[in-house]
Amino acid sequence: MNHLKVKIYADGADINDMLSAYKAGFVSGFTTNPSLMKRAGVADYVAFAKEVVEKIPDLPLSFEVFADDFETMEKEAEKIHSFGKNVFIKIPITNTKGESSIPLIKKLQKKGFSLNVTAILTTKQVEDTVAALDPDVENIVSVFAGRIADTGRDPIPYMKKSVELCKHNKGAQLLWASSRELFNVYEADRLGVDIITCTPAIIEKLKKVGKSLEQVSLDTVKGFNKDIQSLGYTILSQDEASSVSRG
């Protein structure tokens, strides 16, 4: 794992998982979103965000706006910015009406706010975002490679072009979002992507990188056998099993 240049961010909103990853020193930052908060049962956004900032004060943290109109988004961004110096404000590239967030992004950049522009899937969206970002402000450009793949398209050409575009803005870090498997980390690293978000499940797998394929094969068989034992039923009847043992 030490040879990887891509930074690994934990993606989630379970405070216990986040603190566990933080204490393990395995990740370089954290991202959250409304869907993850819903899944984790977060009841109070502000209280949750402030607790995370208090307990993880020295790594980048991304919190997303909730509003769908740009005026309210701006007010929410100001509040999120106040949570801490290590906070990035997640702004979706459009609202639910398909209206571009680029004017708001430019406005927030003038205020010096670090942004994580999210839900990007097209090259045009990357181009517009990179052009709108202030090179002197640290920002993240989140391209949802996993969701591109979910449409049956190969995400690699999209990510390769995104790497090229982000190089034109020294403040723009490219993030591979919605990773689907461990190997995405190696794909992102090979392309020169700056950051990749990983679920707790993928992070656990990363800790086991390097096992021989023979060992993985044996562990797989042992896993099957463990589940077989817990099922409590058999294929052969007792008489059939007895005849096998006698034979």
PDB file of C-alpha atoms in Angstrom:
ATOM      1  CA  MET A   1       0.000   0.000   0.000  1.00  0.00           C
ATOM      2  CA  ASN A   2       2.899   2.361   0.663  1.00  0.00           C
ATOM      3  CA  HIS A   3       3.690   2.603  -3.055  1.00  0.00           C
ATOM      4  CA  LEU A   4       0.299   4.139  -3.890  1.00  0.00           C
ATOM      5  CA  LYS A   5       0.305   7.868  -4.605  1.00  0.00           C
ATOM      6  CA  VAL A   6      -3.483   8.283  -4.704  1.00  0.00           C
ATOM      7  CA  LYS A   7      -4.931   9.509  -1.400  1.00  0.00           C
ATOM      8  CA  ILE A   8      -7.667   7.390   0.131  1.00  0.00           C
ATOM      9  CA  TYR A   9     -10.693   9.150   1.624  1.00  0.00           C
ATOM     10  CA  ALA A  10     -13.281   7.246   3.641  1.00  0.00           C
ATOM     11  CA  ASP A  11     -16.812   7.663   2.317  1.00  0.00           C
ATOM     12  CA  GLY A  12     -19.567   7.391   4.913  1.00  0.00           C
ATOM     13  CA  ALA A  13     -21.483   9.053   7.730  1.00  0.00           C
ATOM     14  CA  ASP A  14     -21.254   6.542  10.556  1.00  0.00           C
ATOM     15  CA  ILE A  15     -19.276   8.412  13.211  1.00  0.00           C
ATOM     16  CA  ASN A  16     -17.888   5.198  14.704  1.00  0.00           C
ATOM     17  CA  ASP A  17     -16.600   3.971  11.323  1.00  0.00           C
ATOM     18  CA  MET A  18     -15.092   7.391  10.660  1.00  0.00           C
ATOM     19  CA  LEU A  19     -13.274   7.518  13.995  1.00  0.00           C
ATOM     20  CA  SER A  20     -12.049   3.959  13.581  1.00  0.00           C
ATOM     21  CA  ALA A  21     -10.547   4.793  10.176  1.00  0.00           C
ATOM     22  CA  TYR A  22      -9.064   8.012  11.574  1.00  0.00           C
ATOM     23  CA  LYS A  23      -7.395   6.305  14.528  1.00  0.00           C
ATOM     24  CA  ALA A  24      -6.018   3.572  12.275  1.00  0.00           C
ATOM     25  CA  GLY A  25      -4.222   6.273  10.287  1.00  0.00           C
ATOM     26  CA  PHE A  26      -5.169   4.558   7.057  1.00  0.00           C
ATOM     27  CA  VAL A  27      -7.039   7.375   5.309  1.00  0.00           C
ATOM     28  CA  SER A  28      -6.181  10.936   4.309  1.00  0.00           C
ATOM     29  CA  GLY A  29      -9.653  12.487   4.509  1.00  0.00           C
ATOM     30  CA  PHE A  30     -13.408  11.931   4.734  1.00  0.00           C
ATOM     31  CA  THR A  31     -16.444  12.617   2.566  1.00  0.00           C
ATOM     32  CA  THR A  32     -20.147  12.475   3.377  1.00  0.00           C
ATOM     33  CA  ASN A  33     -23.373  13.075   1.471  1.00  0.00           C
ATOM     34  CA  PRO A  34     -27.126  13.206   2.233  1.00  0.00           C
ATOM     35  CA  SER A  35     -27.707   9.596   1.148  1.00  0.00           C
ATOM     36  CA  LEU A  36     -24.944   8.334   3.436  1.00  0.00           C
ATOM     37  CA  MET A  37     -26.320  10.402   6.317  1.00  0.00           C
ATOM     38  CA  LYS A  38     -29.766   8.918   5.782  1.00  0.00           C
ATOM     39  CA  ARG A  39     -28.304   5.411   5.731  1.00  0.00           C
ATOM     40  CA  ALA A  40     -26.354   6.076   8.942  1.00  0.00           C
ATOM     41  CA  GLY A  41     -29.420   7.484  10.714  1.00  0.00           C
ATOM     42  CA  VAL A  42     -27.977  10.969  11.256  1.00  0.00           C
ATOM     43  CA  ALA A  43     -30.754  12.963  12.935  1.00  0.00           C
ATOM     44  CA  ASP A  44     -29.095  16.383  13.281  1.00  0.00           C
ATOM     45  CA  TYR A  45     -26.853  17.556  10.431  1.00  0.00           C
ATOM     46  CA  VAL A  46     -25.164  20.439  12.250  1.00  0.00           C
ATOM     47  CA  ALA A  47     -24.540  18.447  15.427  1.00  0.00           C
ATOM     48  CA  PHE A  48     -23.104  15.566  13.392  1.00  0.00           C
ATOM     49  CA  ALA A  49     -20.823  17.849  11.355  1.00  0.00           C
ATOM     50  CA  LYS A  50     -19.537  19.693  14.397  1.00  0.00           C
ATOM     51  CA  GLU A  51     -18.805  16.427  16.208  1.00  0.00           C
ATOM     52  CA  VAL A  52     -16.838  15.142  13.218  1.00  0.00           C
ATOM     53  CA  VAL A  53     -14.821  18.375  12.969  1.00  0.00           C
ATOM     54  CA  GLU A  54     -14.123  18.299  16.715  1.00  0.00           C
ATOM     55  CA  LYS A  55     -12.915  14.687  16.656  1.00  0.00           C
ATOM     56  CA  ILE A  56     -11.127  14.833  13.277  1.00  0.00           C
ATOM     57  CA  PRO A  57      -9.571  18.324  13.274  1.00  0.00           C
ATOM     58  CA  ASP A  58      -6.587  17.717  11.036  1.00  0.00           C
ATOM     59  CA  LEU A  59      -7.851  15.940   7.905  1.00  0.00           C
ATOM     60  CA  PRO A  60     -10.016  17.242   5.019  1.00  0.00           C
ATOM     61  CA  LEU A  61     -13.757  16.775   5.643  1.00  0.00           C
ATOM     62  CA  SER A  62     -16.469  17.267   3.016  1.00  0.00           C
ATOM     63  CA  PHE A  63     -20.048  18.207   3.965  1.00  0.00           C
ATOM     64  CA  GLU A  64     -22.750  18.758   1.359  1.00  0.00           C
ATOM     65  CA  VAL A  65     -25.363  21.487   1.053  1.00  0.00           C
ATOM     66  CA  PHE A  66     -28.984  20.333   1.260  1.00  0.00           C
ATOM     67  CA  ALA A  67     -30.829  23.120  -0.571  1.00  0.00           C
ATOM     68  CA  ASP A  68     -31.951  22.937  -4.185  1.00  0.00           C
ATOM     69  CA  ASP A  69     -32.051  26.685  -4.879  1.00  0.00           C
ATOM     70  CA  PHE A  70     -28.780  28.534  -5.237  1.00  0.00           C
ATOM     71  CA  GLU A  71     -29.582  31.377  -2.848  1.00  0.00           C
ATOM     72  CA  THR A  72     -30.168  28.963   0.026  1.00  0.00           C
ATOM     73  CA  MET A  73     -27.181  26.850  -1.073  1.00  0.00           C
ATOM     74  CA  GLU A  74     -24.995  29.927  -0.645  1.00  0.00           C
ATOM     75  CA  LYS A  75     -26.250  30.521   2.894  1.00  0.00           C
ATOM     76  CA  GLU A  76     -25.720  26.849   3.777  1.00  0.00           C
ATOM     77  CA  ALA A  77     -22.226  27.008   2.294  1.00  0.00           C
ATOM     78  CA  GLU A  78     -21.371  29.942   4.559  1.00  0.00           C
ATOM     79  CA  LYS A  79     -22.539  27.995   7.598  1.00  0.00           C
ATOM     80  CA  ILE A  80     -20.696  24.819   6.593  1.00  0.00           C
ATOM     81  CA  HIS A  81     -17.539  26.868   5.990  1.00  0.00           C
ATOM     82  CA  SER A  82     -17.748  28.113   9.588  1.00  0.00           C
ATOM     83  CA  PHE A  83     -17.501  24.566  10.981  1.00  0.00           C
ATOM     84  CA  GLY A  84     -13.717  24.435  10.599  1.00  0.00           C
ATOM     85  CA  LYS A  85     -10.648  25.236   8.507  1.00  0.00           C
ATOM     86  CA  ASN A  86     -10.392  21.647   7.276  1.00  0.00           C
ATOM     87  CA  VAL A  87     -13.924  21.647   5.830  1.00  0.00           C
ATOM     88  CA  PHE A  88     -14.745  21.416   2.128  1.00  0.00           C
ATOM     89  CA  ILE A  89     -18.259  22.386   1.028  1.00  0.00           C
ATOM     90  CA  LYS A  90     -19.843  19.899  -1.344  1.00  0.00           C
ATOM     91  CA  ILE A  91     -21.772  21.622  -4.115  1.00  0.00           C
ATOM     92  CA  PRO A  92     -23.582  19.445  -6.703  1.00  0.00           C
ATOM     93  CA  ILE A  93     -22.738  20.421 -10.277  1.00  0.00           C
ATOM     94  CA  THR A  94     -26.456  21.096 -10.935  1.00  0.00           C
ATOM     95  CA  ASN A  95     -29.648  21.337  -8.922  1.00  0.00           C
ATOM     96  CA  THR A  96     -32.593  18.956  -9.476  1.00  0.00           C
ATOM     97  CA  LYS A  97     -33.830  21.162 -12.334  1.00  0.00           C
ATOM     98  CA  GLY A  98     -30.587  20.634 -14.214  1.00  0.00           C
ATOM     99  CA  GLU A  99     -29.532  24.256 -13.692  1.00  0.00           C
ATOM    100  CA  SER A 100     -25.763  24.709 -13.528  1.00  0.00           C
ATOM    101  CA  SER A 101     -24.103  25.506 -10.202  1.00  0.00           C
ATOM    102  CA  ILE A 102     -21.157  27.210 -11.927  1.00  0.00           C
ATOM    103  CA  PRO A 103     -22.299  30.783 -11.097  1.00  0.00           C
ATOM    104  CA  LEU A 104     -22.580  29.840  -7.401  1.00  0.00           C
ATOM    105  CA  ILE A 105     -19.219  28.078  -7.512  1.00  0.00           C
ATOM    106  CA  LYS A 106     -17.581  31.239  -8.861  1.00  0.00           C
ATOM    107  CA  LYS A 107     -19.249  33.326  -6.161  1.00  0.00           C
ATOM    108  CA  LEU A 108     -18.068  30.995  -3.377  1.00  0.00           C
ATOM    109  CA  GLN A 109     -14.560  30.937  -4.807  1.00  0.00           C
ATOM    110  CA  LYS A 110     -14.379  34.712  -4.471  1.00  0.00           C
ATOM    111  CA  LYS A 111     -15.054  34.197  -0.760  1.00  0.00           C
ATOM    112  CA  GLY A 112     -12.125  31.800  -0.563  1.00  0.00           C
ATOM    113  CA  PHE A 113     -14.252  28.772   0.341  1.00  0.00           C
ATOM    114  CA  SER A 114     -12.776  25.350  -0.390  1.00  0.00           C
ATOM    115  CA  LEU A 115     -15.280  23.372  -2.435  1.00  0.00           C
ATOM    116  CA  ASN A 116     -15.860  19.756  -3.372  1.00  0.00           C
ATOM    117  CA  VAL A 117     -17.859  19.973  -6.587  1.00  0.00           C
ATOM    118  CA  THR A 118     -19.806  16.736  -6.715  1.00  0.00           C
ATOM    119  CA  ALA A 119     -22.045  14.554  -8.909  1.00  0.00           C
ATOM    120  CA  ILE A 120     -19.881  15.217 -11.985  1.00  0.00           C
ATOM    121  CA  LEU A 121     -20.146  12.632 -14.763  1.00  0.00           C
ATOM    122  CA  THR A 122     -19.318  14.373 -18.050  1.00  0.00           C
ATOM    123  CA  THR A 123     -16.132  15.840 -19.477  1.00  0.00           C
ATOM    124  CA  LYS A 124     -17.952  19.129 -20.136  1.00  0.00           C
ATOM    125  CA  GLN A 125     -18.863  19.344 -16.448  1.00  0.00           C
ATOM    126  CA  VAL A 126     -15.209  18.822 -15.522  1.00  0.00           C
ATOM    127  CA  GLU A 127     -14.111  21.508 -17.998  1.00  0.00           C
ATOM    128  CA  ASP A 128     -16.635  24.036 -16.654  1.00  0.00           C
ATOM    129  CA  THR A 129     -15.756  23.274 -13.045  1.00  0.00           C
ATOM    130  CA  VAL A 130     -11.986  23.535 -13.483  1.00  0.00           C
ATOM    131  CA  ALA A 131     -12.431  26.835 -15.321  1.00  0.00           C
ATOM    132  CA  ALA A 132     -14.577  28.219 -12.491  1.00  0.00           C
ATOM    133  CA  LEU A 133     -12.221  27.282  -9.653  1.00  0.00           C
ATOM    134  CA  ASP A 134      -9.671  29.718  -8.222  1.00  0.00           C
ATOM    135  CA  PRO A 135      -6.156  28.236  -8.586  1.00  0.00           C
ATOM    136  CA  ASP A 136      -5.202  29.800  -5.253  1.00  0.00           C
ATOM    137  CA  VAL A 137      -7.974  27.966  -3.361  1.00  0.00           C
ATOM    138  CA  GLU A 138      -7.758  24.272  -2.530  1.00  0.00           C
ATOM    139  CA  ASN A 139     -10.695  22.476  -4.164  1.00  0.00           C
ATOM    140  CA  ILE A 140     -11.860  18.983  -5.106  1.00  0.00           C
ATOM    141  CA  VAL A 141     -13.437  17.906  -8.411  1.00  0.00           C
ATOM    142  CA  SER A 142     -15.451  14.721  -7.769  1.00  0.00           C
ATOM    143  CA  VAL A 143     -16.084  12.619 -10.858  1.00  0.00           C
ATOM    144  CA  PHE A 144     -18.420   9.681 -10.238  1.00  0.00           C
ATOM    145  CA  ALA A 145     -16.476   6.990 -12.088  1.00  0.00           C
ATOM    146  CA  GLY A 146     -18.541   4.202 -10.542  1.00  0.00           C
ATOM    147  CA  ARG A 147     -21.792   5.709 -11.770  1.00  0.00           C
ATOM    148  CA  ILE A 148     -20.306   6.158 -15.240  1.00  0.00           C
ATOM    149  CA  ALA A 149     -19.515   2.435 -15.187  1.00  0.00           C
ATOM    150  CA  ASP A 150     -23.055   1.687 -14.022  1.00  0.00           C
ATOM    151  CA  THR A 151     -24.323   3.007 -17.374  1.00  0.00           C
ATOM    152  CA  GLY A 152     -22.231   0.449 -19.257  1.00  0.00           C
ATOM    153  CA  ARG A 153     -19.543   2.982 -20.180  1.00  0.00           C
ATOM    154  CA  ASP A 154     -15.832   2.526 -19.487  1.00  0.00           C
ATOM    155  CA  PRO A 155     -14.929   5.218 -16.927  1.00  0.00           C
ATOM    156  CA  ILE A 156     -11.193   5.104 -17.668  1.00  0.00           C
ATOM    157  CA  PRO A 157     -11.229   7.468 -20.704  1.00  0.00           C
ATOM    158  CA  TYR A 158     -13.366   9.936 -18.725  1.00  0.00           C
ATOM    159  CA  MET A 159     -10.993   9.838 -15.753  1.00  0.00           C
ATOM    160  CA  LYS A 160      -7.907  10.091 -17.960  1.00  0.00           C
ATOM    161  CA  LYS A 161      -9.285  13.253 -19.592  1.00  0.00           C
ATOM    162  CA  SER A 162     -10.257  14.609 -16.160  1.00  0.00           C
ATOM    163  CA  VAL A 163      -6.673  14.164 -14.953  1.00  0.00           C
ATOM    164  CA  GLU A 164      -5.460  16.241 -17.914  1.00  0.00           C
ATOM    165  CA  LEU A 165      -8.024  18.983 -17.292  1.00  0.00           C
ATOM    166  CA  CYS A 166      -7.307  19.280 -13.571  1.00  0.00           C
ATOM    167  CA  LYS A 167      -3.592  19.715 -14.260  1.00  0.00           C
ATOM    168  CA  HIS A 168      -4.437  23.144 -15.722  1.00  0.00           C
ATOM    169  CA  ASN A 169      -5.590  24.375 -12.294  1.00  0.00           C
ATOM    170  CA  LYS A 170      -3.119  23.930  -9.418  1.00  0.00           C
ATOM    171  CA  GLY A 171      -5.888  24.203  -6.825  1.00  0.00           C
ATOM    172  CA  ALA A 172      -8.048  21.465  -8.360  1.00  0.00           C
ATOM    173  CA  GLN A 173      -7.649  17.960  -6.945  1.00  0.00           C
ATOM    174  CA  LEU A 174      -9.369  15.216  -8.919  1.00  0.00           C
ATOM    175  CA  LEU A 175     -11.383  12.703  -6.902  1.00  0.00           C
ATOM    176  CA  TRP A 176     -12.554   9.279  -8.182  1.00  0.00           C
ATOM    177  CA  ALA A 177     -15.990   8.973  -6.584  1.00  0.00           C
ATOM    178  CA  SER A 178     -18.374   6.026  -6.173  1.00  0.00           C
ATOM    179  CA  SER A 179     -15.684   3.350  -6.255  1.00  0.00           C
ATOM    180  CA  ARG A 180     -17.155  -0.105  -6.719  1.00  0.00           C
ATOM    181  CA  GLU A 181     -14.247  -2.436  -5.934  1.00  0.00           C
ATOM    182  CA  LEU A 182     -10.756  -2.490  -4.493  1.00  0.00           C
ATOM    183  CA  PHE A 183      -9.096  -2.531  -7.915  1.00  0.00           C
ATOM    184  CA  ASN A 184     -10.516   0.948  -8.595  1.00  0.00           C
ATOM    185  CA  VAL A 185      -7.860   2.240  -6.185  1.00  0.00           C
ATOM    186  CA  TYR A 186      -5.115   0.841  -8.413  1.00  0.00           C
ATOM    187  CA  GLU A 187      -6.826   2.147 -11.553  1.00  0.00           C
ATOM    188  CA  ALA A 188      -7.068   5.631 -10.040  1.00  0.00           C
ATOM    189  CA  ASP A 189      -3.437   5.507  -8.937  1.00  0.00           C
ATOM    190  CA  ARG A 190      -2.246   4.388 -12.383  1.00  0.00           C
ATOM    191  CA  LEU A 191      -4.071   7.299 -14.059  1.00  0.00           C
ATOM    192  CA  GLY A 192      -2.676   9.906 -11.669  1.00  0.00           C
ATOM    193  CA  VAL A 193      -5.955  10.694  -9.900  1.00  0.00           C
ATOM    194  CA  ASP A 194      -5.317  12.649  -6.682  1.00  0.00           C
ATOM    195  CA  ILE A 195      -7.976  11.114  -4.400  1.00  0.00           C
ATOM    196  CA  ILE A 196     -10.340   8.156  -4.333  1.00  0.00           C
ATOM    197  CA  THR A 197     -13.228   7.658  -1.934  1.00  0.00           C
ATOM    198  CA  CYS A 198     -13.690   4.179  -0.487  1.00  0.00           C
ATOM    199  CA  THR A 199     -16.436   2.581   1.562  1.00  0.00           C
ATOM    200  CA  PRO A 200     -15.527   0.938   4.890  1.00  0.00           C
ATOM    201  CA  ALA A 201     -15.827  -2.449   3.145  1.00  0.00           C
ATOM    202  CA  ILE A 202     -13.228  -1.529   0.501  1.00  0.00           C
ATOM    203  CA  ILE A 203     -10.924  -0.044   3.137  1.00  0.00           C
ATOM    204  CA  GLU A 204     -11.048  -3.335   5.054  1.00  0.00           C
ATOM    205  CA  LYS A 205     -10.085  -5.180   1.874  1.00  0.00           C
ATOM    206  CA  LEU A 206      -7.200  -2.774   1.261  1.00  0.00           C
ATOM    207  CA  LYS A 207      -5.714  -3.748   4.605  1.00  0.00           C
ATOM    208  CA  LYS A 208      -5.402  -7.322   3.301  1.00  0.00           C
ATOM    209  CA  VAL A 209      -3.731  -6.492  -0.009  1.00  0.00           C
ATOM    210  CA  GLY A 210      -0.791  -8.752  -0.797  1.00  0.00           C
ATOM    211  CA  LYS A 211      -2.261 -12.132   0.117  1.00  0.00           C
ATOM    212  CA  SER A 212      -1.331 -14.941  -2.262  1.00  0.00           C
ATOM    213  CA  LEU A 213      -4.091 -16.139  -4.564  1.00  0.00           C
ATOM    214  CA  GLU A 214      -3.703 -19.612  -3.076  1.00  0.00           C
ATOM    215  CA  GLN A 215      -4.425 -18.207   0.371  1.00  0.00           C
ATOM    216  CA  VAL A 216      -7.438 -16.266  -0.922  1.00  0.00           C
ATOM    217  CA  SER A 217      -8.706 -19.472  -2.542  1.00  0.00           C
ATOM    218  CA  LEU A 218      -8.348 -21.386   0.732  1.00  0.00           C
ATOM    219  CA  ASP A 219     -10.000 -18.578   2.720  1.00  0.00           C
ATOM    220  CA  THR A 220     -12.902 -18.646   0.246  1.00  0.00           C
ATOM    221  CA  VAL A 221     -13.413 -22.378   0.722  1.00  0.00           C
ATOM    222  CA  LYS A 222     -13.216 -21.943   4.505  1.00  0.00           C
ATOM    223  CA  GLY A 223     -15.839 -19.207   4.273  1.00  0.00           C
ATOM    224  CA  PHE A 224     -18.162 -21.471   2.323  1.00  0.00           C
ATOM    225  CA  ASN A 225     -17.614 -24.229   4.881  1.00  0.00           C
ATOM    226  CA  LYS A 226     -18.375 -21.910   7.798  1.00  0.00           C
ATOM    227  CA  ASP A 227     -21.687 -20.950   6.192  1.00  0.00           C
ATOM    228  CA  ILE A 228     -22.448 -24.618   5.463  1.00  0.00           C
ATOM    229  CA  GLN A 229     -22.030 -25.448   9.150  1.00  0.00           C
ATOM    230  CA  SER A 230     -24.372 -22.637  10.178  1.00  0.00           C
ATOM    231  CA  LEU A 231     -27.116 -23.685   7.724  1.00  0.00           C
ATOM    232  CA  GLY A 232     -27.839 -26.854   9.697  1.00  0.00           C
ATOM    233  CA  TYR A 233     -29.026 -28.989   6.810  1.00  0.00           C
ATOM    234  CA  THR A 234     -27.455 -31.490   4.415  1.00  0.00           C
ATOM    235  CA  ILE A 235     -27.795 -32.769   0.859  1.00  0.00           C
ATOM    236  CA  LEU A 236     -27.530 -36.465   1.719  1.00  0.00           C
ATOM    237  CA  SER A 237     -29.957 -38.234   4.030  1.00  0.00           C
ATOM    238  CA  GLN A 238     -28.580 -39.859   7.163  1.00  0.00           C
ATOM    239  CA  ASP A 239     -28.707 -43.294   5.504  1.00  0.00           C
ATOM    240  CA  GLU A 240     -26.944 -42.030   2.393  1.00  0.00           C
ATOM    241  CA  ALA A 241     -24.273 -40.402   4.478  1.00  0.00           C
ATOM    242  CA  SER A 242     -23.813 -43.607   6.481  1.00  0.00           C
ATOM    243  CA  SER A 243     -23.352 -45.669   3.327  1.00  0.00           C
ATOM    244  CA  VAL A 244     -20.636 -43.269   2.161  1.00  0.00           C
ATOM    245  CA  SER A 245     -18.777 -43.570   5.461  1.00  0.00           C
ATOM    246  CA  ARG A 246     -19.049 -47.385   5.339  1.00  0.00           C
ATOM    247  CA  GLY A 247     -17.830 -47.498   1.774  1.00  0.00           C
TER     248      GLY A 247
END
